[in-house]
Short mmCIF file of C-alpha atoms and ligand atoms in Angstrom, two decimals:
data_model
loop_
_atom_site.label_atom_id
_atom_site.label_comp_id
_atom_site.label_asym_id
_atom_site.label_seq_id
_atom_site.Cartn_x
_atom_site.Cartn_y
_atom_site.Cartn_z
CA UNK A 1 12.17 37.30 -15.33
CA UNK A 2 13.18 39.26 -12.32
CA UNK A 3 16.77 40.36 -11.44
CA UNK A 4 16.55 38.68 -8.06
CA UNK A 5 17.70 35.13 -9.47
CA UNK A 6 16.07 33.17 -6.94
CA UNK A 7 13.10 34.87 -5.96
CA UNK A 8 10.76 31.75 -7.60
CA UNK A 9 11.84 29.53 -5.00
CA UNK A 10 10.80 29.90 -1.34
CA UNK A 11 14.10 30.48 0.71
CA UNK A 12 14.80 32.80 -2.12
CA UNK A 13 15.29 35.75 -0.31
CA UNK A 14 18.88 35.69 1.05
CA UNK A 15 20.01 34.24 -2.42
CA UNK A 16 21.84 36.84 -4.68
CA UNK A 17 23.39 33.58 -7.66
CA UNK A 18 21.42 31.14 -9.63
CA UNK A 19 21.02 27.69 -8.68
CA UNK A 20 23.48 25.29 -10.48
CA UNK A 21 20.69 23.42 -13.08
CA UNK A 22 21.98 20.39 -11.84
CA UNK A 23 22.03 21.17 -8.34
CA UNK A 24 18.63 21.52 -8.70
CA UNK A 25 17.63 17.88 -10.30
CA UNK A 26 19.91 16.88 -7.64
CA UNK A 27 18.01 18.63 -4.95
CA UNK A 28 14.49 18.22 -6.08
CA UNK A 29 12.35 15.45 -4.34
CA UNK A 30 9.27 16.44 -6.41
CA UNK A 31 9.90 13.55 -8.71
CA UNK A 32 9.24 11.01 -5.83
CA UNK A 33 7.68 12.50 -2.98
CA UNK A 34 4.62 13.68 -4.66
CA UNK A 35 3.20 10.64 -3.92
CA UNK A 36 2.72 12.01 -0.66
CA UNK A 37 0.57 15.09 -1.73
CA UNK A 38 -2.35 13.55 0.46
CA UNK A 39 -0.44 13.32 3.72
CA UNK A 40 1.01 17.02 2.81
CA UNK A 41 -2.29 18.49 2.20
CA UNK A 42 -3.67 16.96 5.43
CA UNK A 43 -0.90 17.87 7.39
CA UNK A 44 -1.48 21.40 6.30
CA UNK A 45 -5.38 21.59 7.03
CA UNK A 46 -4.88 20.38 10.50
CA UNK A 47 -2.15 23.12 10.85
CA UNK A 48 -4.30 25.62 9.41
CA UNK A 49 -6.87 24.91 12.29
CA UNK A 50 -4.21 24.76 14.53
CA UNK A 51 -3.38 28.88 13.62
CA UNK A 52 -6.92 29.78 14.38
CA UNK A 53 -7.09 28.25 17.11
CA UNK A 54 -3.75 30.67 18.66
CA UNK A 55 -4.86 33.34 16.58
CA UNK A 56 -2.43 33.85 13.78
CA UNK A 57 -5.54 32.99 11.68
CA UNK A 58 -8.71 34.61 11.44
CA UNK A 59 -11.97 32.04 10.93
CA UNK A 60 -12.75 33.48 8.09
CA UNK A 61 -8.90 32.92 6.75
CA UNK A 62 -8.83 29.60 8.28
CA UNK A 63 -11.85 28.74 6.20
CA UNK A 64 -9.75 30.19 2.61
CA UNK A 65 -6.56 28.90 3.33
CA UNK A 66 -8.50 25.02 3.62
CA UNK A 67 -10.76 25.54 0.90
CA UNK A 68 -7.50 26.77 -0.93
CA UNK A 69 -5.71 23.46 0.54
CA UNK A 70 -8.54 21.38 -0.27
CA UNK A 71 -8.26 22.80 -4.39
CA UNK A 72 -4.71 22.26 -4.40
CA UNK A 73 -5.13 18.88 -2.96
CA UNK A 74 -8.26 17.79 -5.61
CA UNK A 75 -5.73 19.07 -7.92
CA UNK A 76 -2.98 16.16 -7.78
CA UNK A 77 -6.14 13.76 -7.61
CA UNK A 78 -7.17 14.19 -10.38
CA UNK A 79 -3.70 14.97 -12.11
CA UNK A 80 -4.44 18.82 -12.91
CA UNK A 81 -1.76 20.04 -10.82
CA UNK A 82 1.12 21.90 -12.62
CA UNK A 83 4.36 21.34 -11.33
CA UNK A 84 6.56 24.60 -12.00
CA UNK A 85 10.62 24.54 -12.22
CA UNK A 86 11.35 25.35 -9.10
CA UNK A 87 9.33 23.26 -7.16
CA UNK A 88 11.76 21.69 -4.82
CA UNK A 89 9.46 18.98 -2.97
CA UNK A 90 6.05 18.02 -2.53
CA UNK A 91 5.92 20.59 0.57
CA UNK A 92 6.89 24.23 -1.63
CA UNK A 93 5.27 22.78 -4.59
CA UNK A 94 1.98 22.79 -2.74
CA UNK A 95 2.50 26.19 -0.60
CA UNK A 96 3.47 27.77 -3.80
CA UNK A 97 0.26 26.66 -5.69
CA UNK A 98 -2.06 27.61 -2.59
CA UNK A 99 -0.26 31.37 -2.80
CA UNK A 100 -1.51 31.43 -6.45
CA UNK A 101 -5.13 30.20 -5.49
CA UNK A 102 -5.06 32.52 -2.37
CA UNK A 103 -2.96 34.87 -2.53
CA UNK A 104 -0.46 36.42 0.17
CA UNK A 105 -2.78 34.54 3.07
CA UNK A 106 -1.47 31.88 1.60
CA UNK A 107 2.12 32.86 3.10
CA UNK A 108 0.97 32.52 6.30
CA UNK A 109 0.63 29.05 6.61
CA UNK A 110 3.94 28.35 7.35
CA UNK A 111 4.08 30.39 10.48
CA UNK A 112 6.30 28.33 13.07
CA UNK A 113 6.34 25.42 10.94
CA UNK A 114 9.37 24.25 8.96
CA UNK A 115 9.58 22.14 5.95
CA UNK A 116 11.62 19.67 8.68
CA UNK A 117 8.72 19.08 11.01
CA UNK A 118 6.77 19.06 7.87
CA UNK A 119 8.58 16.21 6.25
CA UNK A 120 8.66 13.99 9.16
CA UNK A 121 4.82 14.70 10.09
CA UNK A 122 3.99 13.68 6.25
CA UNK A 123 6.14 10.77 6.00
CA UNK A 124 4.34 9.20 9.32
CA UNK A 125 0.81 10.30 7.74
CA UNK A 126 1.78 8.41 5.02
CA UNK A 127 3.58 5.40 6.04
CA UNK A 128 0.37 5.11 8.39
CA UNK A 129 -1.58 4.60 5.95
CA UNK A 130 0.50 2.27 3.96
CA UNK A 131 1.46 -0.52 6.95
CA UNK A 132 -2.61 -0.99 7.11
CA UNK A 133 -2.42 -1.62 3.57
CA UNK A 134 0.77 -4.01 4.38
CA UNK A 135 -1.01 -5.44 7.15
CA UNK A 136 -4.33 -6.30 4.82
CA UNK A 137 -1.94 -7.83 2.20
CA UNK A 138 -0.10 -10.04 4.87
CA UNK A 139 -3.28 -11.14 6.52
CA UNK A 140 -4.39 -12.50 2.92
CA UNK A 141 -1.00 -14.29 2.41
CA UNK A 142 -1.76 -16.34 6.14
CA UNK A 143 -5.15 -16.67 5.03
CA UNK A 144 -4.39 -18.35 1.82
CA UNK A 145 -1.86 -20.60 3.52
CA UNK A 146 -4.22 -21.28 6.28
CA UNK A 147 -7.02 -22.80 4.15
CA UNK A 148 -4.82 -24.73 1.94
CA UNK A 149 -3.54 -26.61 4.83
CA UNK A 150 -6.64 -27.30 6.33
CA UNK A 151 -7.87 -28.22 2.62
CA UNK A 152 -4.50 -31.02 2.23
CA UNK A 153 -4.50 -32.48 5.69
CA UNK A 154 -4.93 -35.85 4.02
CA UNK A 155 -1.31 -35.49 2.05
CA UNK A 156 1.36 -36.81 3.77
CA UNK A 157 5.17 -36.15 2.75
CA UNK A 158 8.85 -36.57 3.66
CA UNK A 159 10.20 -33.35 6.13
CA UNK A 160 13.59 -31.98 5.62
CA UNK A 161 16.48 -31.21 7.21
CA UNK A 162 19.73 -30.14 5.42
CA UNK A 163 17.44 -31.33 2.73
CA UNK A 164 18.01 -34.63 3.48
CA UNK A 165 14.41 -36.90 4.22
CA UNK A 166 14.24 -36.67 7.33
CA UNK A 167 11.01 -37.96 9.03
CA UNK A 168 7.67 -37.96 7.37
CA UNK A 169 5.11 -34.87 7.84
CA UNK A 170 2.12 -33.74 6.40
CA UNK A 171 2.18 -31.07 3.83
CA UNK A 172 -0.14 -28.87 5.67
CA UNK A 173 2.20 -28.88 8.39
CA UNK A 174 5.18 -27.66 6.01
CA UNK A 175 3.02 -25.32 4.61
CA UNK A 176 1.34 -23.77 8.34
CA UNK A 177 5.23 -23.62 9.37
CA UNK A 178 5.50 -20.89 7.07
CA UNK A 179 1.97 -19.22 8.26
CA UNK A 180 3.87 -18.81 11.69
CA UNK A 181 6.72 -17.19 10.22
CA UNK A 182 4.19 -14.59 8.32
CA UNK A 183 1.93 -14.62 12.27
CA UNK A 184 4.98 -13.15 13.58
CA UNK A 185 6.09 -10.54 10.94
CA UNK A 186 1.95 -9.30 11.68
CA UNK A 187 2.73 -9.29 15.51
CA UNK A 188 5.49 -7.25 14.88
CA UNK A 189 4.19 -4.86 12.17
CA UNK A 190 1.34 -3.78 14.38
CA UNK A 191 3.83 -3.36 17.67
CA UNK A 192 5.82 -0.86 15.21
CA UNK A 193 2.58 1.39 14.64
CA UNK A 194 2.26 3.52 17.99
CA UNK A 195 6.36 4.46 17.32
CA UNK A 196 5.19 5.65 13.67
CA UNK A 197 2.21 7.46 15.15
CA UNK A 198 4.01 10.19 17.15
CA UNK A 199 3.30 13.87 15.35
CA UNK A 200 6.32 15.61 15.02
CA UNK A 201 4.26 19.02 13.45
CA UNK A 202 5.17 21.84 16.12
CA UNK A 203 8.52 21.18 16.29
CA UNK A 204 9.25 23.68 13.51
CA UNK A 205 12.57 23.90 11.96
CA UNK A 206 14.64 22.47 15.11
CA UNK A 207 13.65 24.41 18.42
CA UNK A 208 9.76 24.12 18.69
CA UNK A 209 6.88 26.24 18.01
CA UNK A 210 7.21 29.54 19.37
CA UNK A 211 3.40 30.15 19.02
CA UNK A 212 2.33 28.31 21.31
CA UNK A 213 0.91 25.97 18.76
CA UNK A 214 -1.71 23.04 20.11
CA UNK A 215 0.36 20.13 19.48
CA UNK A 216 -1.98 18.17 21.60
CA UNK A 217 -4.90 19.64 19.46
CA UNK A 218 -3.01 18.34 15.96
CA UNK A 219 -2.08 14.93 17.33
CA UNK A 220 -5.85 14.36 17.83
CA UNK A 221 -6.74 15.81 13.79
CA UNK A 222 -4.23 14.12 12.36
CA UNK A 223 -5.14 11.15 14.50
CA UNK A 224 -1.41 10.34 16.02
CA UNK A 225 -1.01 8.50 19.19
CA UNK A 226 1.09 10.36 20.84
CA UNK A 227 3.22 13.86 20.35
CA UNK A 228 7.07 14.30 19.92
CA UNK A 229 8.69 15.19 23.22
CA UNK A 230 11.81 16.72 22.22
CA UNK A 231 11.73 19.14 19.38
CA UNK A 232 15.32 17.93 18.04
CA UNK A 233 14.08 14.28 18.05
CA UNK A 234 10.87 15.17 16.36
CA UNK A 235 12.81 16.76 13.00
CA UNK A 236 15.94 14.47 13.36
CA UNK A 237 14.72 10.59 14.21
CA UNK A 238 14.19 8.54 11.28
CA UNK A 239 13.95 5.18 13.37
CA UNK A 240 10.79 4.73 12.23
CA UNK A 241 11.78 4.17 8.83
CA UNK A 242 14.73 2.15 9.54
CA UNK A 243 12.14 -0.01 11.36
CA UNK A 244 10.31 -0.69 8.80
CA UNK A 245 12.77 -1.08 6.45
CA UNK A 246 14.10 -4.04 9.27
CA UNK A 247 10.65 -5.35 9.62
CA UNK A 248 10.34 -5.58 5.63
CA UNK A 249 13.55 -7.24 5.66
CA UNK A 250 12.74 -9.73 7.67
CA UNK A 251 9.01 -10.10 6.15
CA UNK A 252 10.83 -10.68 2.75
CA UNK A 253 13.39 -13.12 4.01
CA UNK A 254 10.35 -15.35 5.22
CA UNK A 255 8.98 -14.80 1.46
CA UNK A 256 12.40 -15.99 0.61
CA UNK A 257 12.57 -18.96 2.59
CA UNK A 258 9.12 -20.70 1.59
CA UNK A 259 9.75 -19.82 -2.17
CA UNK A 260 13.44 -21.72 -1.57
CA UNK A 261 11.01 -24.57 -0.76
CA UNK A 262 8.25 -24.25 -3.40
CA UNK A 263 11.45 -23.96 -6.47
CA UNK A 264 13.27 -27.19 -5.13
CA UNK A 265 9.68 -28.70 -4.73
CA UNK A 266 8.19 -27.85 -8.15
CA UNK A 267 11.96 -29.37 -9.99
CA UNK A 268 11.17 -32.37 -12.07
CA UNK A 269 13.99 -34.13 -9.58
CA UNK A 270 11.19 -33.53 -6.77
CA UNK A 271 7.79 -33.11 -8.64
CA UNK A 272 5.95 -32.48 -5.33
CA UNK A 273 4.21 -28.88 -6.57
CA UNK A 274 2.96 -27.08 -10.42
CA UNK A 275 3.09 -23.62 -10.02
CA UNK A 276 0.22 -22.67 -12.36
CA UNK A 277 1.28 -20.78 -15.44
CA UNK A 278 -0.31 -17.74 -14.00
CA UNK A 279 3.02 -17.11 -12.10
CA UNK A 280 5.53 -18.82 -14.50
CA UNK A 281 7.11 -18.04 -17.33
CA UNK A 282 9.14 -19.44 -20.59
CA UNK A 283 12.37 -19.85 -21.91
CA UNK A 284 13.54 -17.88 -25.38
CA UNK A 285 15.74 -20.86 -25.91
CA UNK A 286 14.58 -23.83 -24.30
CA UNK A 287 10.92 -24.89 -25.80
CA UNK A 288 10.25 -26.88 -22.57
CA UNK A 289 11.00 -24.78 -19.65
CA UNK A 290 8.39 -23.77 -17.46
CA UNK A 291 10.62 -21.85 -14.44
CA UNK A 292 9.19 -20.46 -11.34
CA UNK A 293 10.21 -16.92 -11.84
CA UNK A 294 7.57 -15.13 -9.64
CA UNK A 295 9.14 -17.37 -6.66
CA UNK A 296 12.59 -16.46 -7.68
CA UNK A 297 11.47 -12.67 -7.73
CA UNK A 298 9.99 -13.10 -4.06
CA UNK A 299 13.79 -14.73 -3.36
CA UNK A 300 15.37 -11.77 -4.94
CA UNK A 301 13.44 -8.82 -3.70
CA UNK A 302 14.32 -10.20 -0.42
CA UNK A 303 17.97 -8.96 -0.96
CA UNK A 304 16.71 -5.40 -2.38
CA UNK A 305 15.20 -4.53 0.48
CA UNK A 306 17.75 -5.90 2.87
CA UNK A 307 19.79 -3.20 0.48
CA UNK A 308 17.48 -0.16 0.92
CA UNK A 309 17.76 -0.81 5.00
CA UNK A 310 21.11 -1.03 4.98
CA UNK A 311 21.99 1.72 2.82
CA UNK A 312 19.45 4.06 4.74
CA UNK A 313 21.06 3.22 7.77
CA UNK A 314 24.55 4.14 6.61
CA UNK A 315 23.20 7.38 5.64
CA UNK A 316 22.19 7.69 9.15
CA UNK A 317 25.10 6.57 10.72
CA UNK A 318 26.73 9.40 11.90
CA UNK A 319 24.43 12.24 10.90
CA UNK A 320 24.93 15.40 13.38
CA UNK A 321 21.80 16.09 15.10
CA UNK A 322 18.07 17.32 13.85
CA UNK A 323 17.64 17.59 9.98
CA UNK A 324 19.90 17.21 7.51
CA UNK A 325 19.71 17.39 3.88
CA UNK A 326 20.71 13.65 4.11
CA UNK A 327 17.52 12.61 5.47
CA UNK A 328 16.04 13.30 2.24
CA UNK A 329 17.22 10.05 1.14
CA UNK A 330 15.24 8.13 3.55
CA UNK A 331 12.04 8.46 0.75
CA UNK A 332 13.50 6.23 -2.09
CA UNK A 333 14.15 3.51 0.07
CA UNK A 334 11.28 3.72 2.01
CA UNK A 335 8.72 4.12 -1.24
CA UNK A 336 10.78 1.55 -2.76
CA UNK A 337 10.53 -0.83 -0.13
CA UNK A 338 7.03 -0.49 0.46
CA UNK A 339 5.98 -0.90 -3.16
CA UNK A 340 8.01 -4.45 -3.31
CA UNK A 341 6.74 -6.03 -0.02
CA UNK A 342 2.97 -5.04 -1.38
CA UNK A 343 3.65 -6.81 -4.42
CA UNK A 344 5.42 -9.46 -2.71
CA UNK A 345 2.37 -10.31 -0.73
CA UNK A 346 0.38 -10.27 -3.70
CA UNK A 347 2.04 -12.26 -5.66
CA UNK A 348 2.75 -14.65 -3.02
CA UNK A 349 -0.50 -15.00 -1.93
CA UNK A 350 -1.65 -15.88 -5.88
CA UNK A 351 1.25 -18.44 -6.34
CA UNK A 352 0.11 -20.26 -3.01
CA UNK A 353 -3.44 -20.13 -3.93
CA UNK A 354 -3.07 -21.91 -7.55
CA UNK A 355 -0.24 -24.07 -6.45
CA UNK A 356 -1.04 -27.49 -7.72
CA UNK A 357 0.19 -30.24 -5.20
CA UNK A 358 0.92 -33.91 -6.31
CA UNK A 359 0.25 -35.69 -3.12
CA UNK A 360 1.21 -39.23 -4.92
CA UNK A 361 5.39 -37.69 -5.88
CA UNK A 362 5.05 -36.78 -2.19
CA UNK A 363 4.19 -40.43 -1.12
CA UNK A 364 6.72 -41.86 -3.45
CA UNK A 365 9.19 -39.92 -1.96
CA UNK A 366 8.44 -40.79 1.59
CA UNK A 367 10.76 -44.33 1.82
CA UNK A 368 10.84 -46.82 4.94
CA UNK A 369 14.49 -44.85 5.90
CA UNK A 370 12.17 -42.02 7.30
CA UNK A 371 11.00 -43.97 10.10
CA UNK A 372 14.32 -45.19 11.18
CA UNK A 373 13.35 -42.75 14.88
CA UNK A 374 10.26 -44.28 14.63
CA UNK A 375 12.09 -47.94 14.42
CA UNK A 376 14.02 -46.62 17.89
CA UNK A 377 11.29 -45.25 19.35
CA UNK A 378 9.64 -48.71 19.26
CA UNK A 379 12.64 -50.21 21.37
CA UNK A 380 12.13 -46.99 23.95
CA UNK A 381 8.81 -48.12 24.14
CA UNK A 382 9.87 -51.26 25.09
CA UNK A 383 11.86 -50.09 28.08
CA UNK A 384 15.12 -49.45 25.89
CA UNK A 385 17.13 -46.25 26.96
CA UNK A 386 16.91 -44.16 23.39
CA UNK A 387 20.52 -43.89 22.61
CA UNK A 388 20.74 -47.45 22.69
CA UNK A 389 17.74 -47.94 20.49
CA UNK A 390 19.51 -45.25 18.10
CA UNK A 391 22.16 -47.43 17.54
CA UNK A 392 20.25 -50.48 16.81
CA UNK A 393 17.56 -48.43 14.44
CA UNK A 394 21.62 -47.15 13.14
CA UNK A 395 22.00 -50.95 12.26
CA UNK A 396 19.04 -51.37 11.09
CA UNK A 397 19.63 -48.94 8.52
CA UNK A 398 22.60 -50.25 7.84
CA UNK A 399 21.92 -54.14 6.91
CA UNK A 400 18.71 -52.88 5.16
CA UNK A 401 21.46 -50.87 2.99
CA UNK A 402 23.56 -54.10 2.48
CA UNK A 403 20.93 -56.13 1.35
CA UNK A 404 20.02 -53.50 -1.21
CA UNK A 405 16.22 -53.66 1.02
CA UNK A 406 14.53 -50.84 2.88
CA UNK A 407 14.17 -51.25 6.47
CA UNK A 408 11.13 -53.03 6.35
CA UNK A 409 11.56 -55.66 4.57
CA UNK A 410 14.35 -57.00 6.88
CA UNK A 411 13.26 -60.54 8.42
CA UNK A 412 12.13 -60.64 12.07
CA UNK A 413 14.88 -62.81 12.57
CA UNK A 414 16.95 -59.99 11.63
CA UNK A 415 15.42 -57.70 13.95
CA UNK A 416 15.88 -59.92 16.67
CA UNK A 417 19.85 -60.67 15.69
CA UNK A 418 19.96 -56.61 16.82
CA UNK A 419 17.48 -56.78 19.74
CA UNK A 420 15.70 -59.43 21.87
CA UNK A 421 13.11 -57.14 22.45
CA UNK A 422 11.78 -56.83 18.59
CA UNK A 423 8.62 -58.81 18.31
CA UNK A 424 6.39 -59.11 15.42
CA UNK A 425 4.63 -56.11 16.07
CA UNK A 426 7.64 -54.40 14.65
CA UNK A 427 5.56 -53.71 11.63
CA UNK A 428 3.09 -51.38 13.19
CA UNK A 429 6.36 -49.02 12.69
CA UNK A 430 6.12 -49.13 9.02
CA UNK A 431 3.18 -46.95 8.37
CA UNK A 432 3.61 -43.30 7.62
CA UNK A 433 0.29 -42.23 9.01
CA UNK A 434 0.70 -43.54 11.90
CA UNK A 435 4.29 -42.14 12.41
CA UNK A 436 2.89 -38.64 11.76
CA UNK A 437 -0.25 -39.37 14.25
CA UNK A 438 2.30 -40.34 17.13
CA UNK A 439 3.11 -36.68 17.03
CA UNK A 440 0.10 -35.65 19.14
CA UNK A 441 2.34 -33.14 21.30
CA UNK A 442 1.69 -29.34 20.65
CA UNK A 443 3.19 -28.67 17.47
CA UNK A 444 3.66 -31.97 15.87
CA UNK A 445 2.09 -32.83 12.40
CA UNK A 446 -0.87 -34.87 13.78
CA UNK A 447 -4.00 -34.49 12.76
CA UNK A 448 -5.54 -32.79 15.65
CA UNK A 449 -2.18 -30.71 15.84
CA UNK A 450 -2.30 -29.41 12.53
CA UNK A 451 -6.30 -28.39 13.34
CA UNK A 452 -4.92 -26.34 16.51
CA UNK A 453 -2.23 -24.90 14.50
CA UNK A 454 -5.44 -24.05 11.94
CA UNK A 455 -7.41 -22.71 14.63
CA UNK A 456 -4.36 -20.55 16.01
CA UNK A 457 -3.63 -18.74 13.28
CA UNK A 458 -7.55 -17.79 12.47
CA UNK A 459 -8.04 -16.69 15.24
CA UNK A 460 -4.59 -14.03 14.83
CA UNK A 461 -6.04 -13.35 11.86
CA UNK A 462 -9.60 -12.52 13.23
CA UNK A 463 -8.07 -9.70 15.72
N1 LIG B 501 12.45 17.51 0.62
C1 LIG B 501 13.00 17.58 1.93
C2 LIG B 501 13.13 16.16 2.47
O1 LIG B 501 12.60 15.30 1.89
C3 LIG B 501 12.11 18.36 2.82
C4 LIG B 501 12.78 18.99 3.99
C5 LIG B 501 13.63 20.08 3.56
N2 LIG B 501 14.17 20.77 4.66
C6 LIG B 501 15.26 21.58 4.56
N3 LIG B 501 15.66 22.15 5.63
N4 LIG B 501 15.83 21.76 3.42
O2 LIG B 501 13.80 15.89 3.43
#
């Protein structure tokens, strides 16, 4: 032990007390952000380079200090590395164990750099890495989707809205509907890259890198698009977290959404869908109960992450300039968040890909009532302006209900008591195929418009 209390740790030197013991489980970040020891030990390698090249380093201590960084580095990969009390974060954990490998050379790695251009260089390097790994995971989710539908084209069903039957649709239609949602989240996850990939390294603790440091030089090692302008910005901004934590947000209220669906469809009351046992579980109670729990998980973790974005960005909110011990709480939410929206995808992507679909509950459902537009259409088509046709369809409806009868078995003398201009082809309009195949606009549920929808989304997913 040495009389200087706080010599171990790195900032030590202007310390004369002890660090509260709890302070310092409050402080540490070890716990957490080790799990960026990769993007750490990169980031340092590239600076390493970076002081040779302005000579702070020699070549020959360049070439130590990485073989040092490399050690350190094979040392967390293969779970050797020994984390010491007062190890604060990933960042003096790993400076402190490349001083013991070494020696004092080690110390001069951190010339013009600051643990707060550190931080935000690592967290980019990291979260890099990660959104392909989101990306891959969504892409699999459309995929699955996107050869299911093609697979069902054949089943027809009821479409909702306010979860009332609304008009009749094909299933692939319902289930493409949700592709889109997931095409979109992708469009946007790959327009938030090139604001992740700007290097903030060189903009040292809050007023740049008095060295003269080749920031252009670690952009291209480190493989960022583009460099921080403003020193300030490059230590302070977190929006590219908060982004993410948005875009995840979103991403997991779409997961949401189509689970909503696949629970109410997969009810005895509706029968339409079996999720496979894979991704269901029991009751402790009830012998019987099969419930959907992996799509009630995707429903839930939807409001988790909304949580993690908006308590990041009330930590934010109203933060004075640069860094701020604050910001260390962006790592929680962020890991957090990008752990659930991997498994999200994943388990998503399983539940739609053993889904078993009962095309016949989703005939039985479809009744005549459905095609009550398509019963108004027919009177447009016969020169009728449609909100006079709505009405009659309306009455339709309406004597059908009297006569305890669906629409279609109304006489044609009954049709004609509404409308002179109902003729016996009035029951070409009962015939849910050819309802859905009248869609033939873009984006309708016909056949050919659920193979361009098909051949839309593969080809997003082939870019
Ligand atoms: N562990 C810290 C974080 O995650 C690293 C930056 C510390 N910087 C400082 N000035 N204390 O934000």
């Amino acid at each position: 032990m040495t009389d200087e209390p706080t010599k171990q740790k790195l900032w030590g030197g202007r310390f004369t007390g002890k660090t509260d013991p709890l302070m310092n489980d409050f402080n540490e970040s070890l716990s957490y952000d080790r799990r960026m020891h990769n993007a750490d030990i990169t980031g340092s390698i590239a600076y390493a380079k970076g002081l040779q090249r302005i000579g702070i380093l020699t070549p020959d201590e360049e070439t130590k200090m990485i073989d040092g960084l490399t050690q350190v580095g094979k040392e967390w990969q293969e779970g050797r590395f020994l984390v010491q009390p007062d190890d604060e974060d990933i960042h003096t954990a790993n400076e402190r164990r490349l001083s013991e490998l070494i020696g004092p050379l080690g110390g001069k790695l951190h010339t013009g750099r600051s643990r707060n251009d550190q931080v935000a260089t690592d967290m980019r390097l990291w979260l890099l890495g990660e959104v392909k790994v989101i990306e891959e995971s969504l892409k699999a989710l459309i995929r699955v989707i996107v050869e299911r539908a093609d697979k069902e084209k054949d089943i027809l069903m009821p479409g909702y809205t306010h979860l009332q039957r609304g008009q009749p649709i094909r299933w692939s239609h319902l289930l493409l509907s949700h592709a889109f949602s997931f095409n979109s989240d992708l469009d946007r996850l790959k327009q938030l890259i090139p604001r992740i990939s700007v290097l903030p390294l060189g903009s040292g603790a809050l007023a740049g890198n008095p060295f003269c440091i080749d920031r252009d030089f670690l952009a291209k090692e480190l493989g960022f698009d583009s460099v921080a302008e403003n020193s300030l910005w490059g230590v302070g901004d977190r929006d590219f977290i908060v982004e993410v934590l948005m875009w995840s947000s979103l991403a997991t209220t779409h997961l949401s959404r189509m689970s909503e669906d696949l629970i109410i469809y997969s009810t005895a009351e509706f029968g339409f869908v079996t999720l496979s046992d894979a991704y269901s579980t029991g009751s402790s109670m009830m012998p019987q109960k099969k419930n959907p729990d992996s799509l009630e998980l995707l429903r839930g973790k939807s409001g988790r992450v909304f949580g993690n974005m908006a308590g990041f960005l009330m930590t934010l909110k109203g933060l004075p300039s640069t860094y701020n011990k604050d910001l260390q709480e962006d790592k929680e939410a962020l890991f957090d968040v990008v752990d659930t929206i991997q498994a999200s995808f994943k388990i998503a992507e399983g539940v739609v890909a053993t889904l078993e679909v009962h095309a016949d509950k989703m005939r039985q459902a479809l009744t005549m009532d459905v095609l009550a537009t398509d019963l108004a259409d027919y009177l447009v088509r016969k020169g009728m302006p449609f909100r006079e046709t709505h009405h009659i369809s309306g009455r339709a409806v309406a004597l059908a209900e009297a006569r305890q009868c669906q629409i279609n078995e109304l006489s044609l003398q009954d049709y004609k008591s509404l409308s002179d201009k109902f003729t016996e082809d009035v029951v070409d309009v009962f015939n849910f195929e050819a309802s859905v195949e009248r869609r033939q606009a873009i984006g309708g549920p016909s056949r050919v418009m659920v193979d361009r929808q098909v051949a839309v989304l593969r080809s997003a997913l082939a870019q």
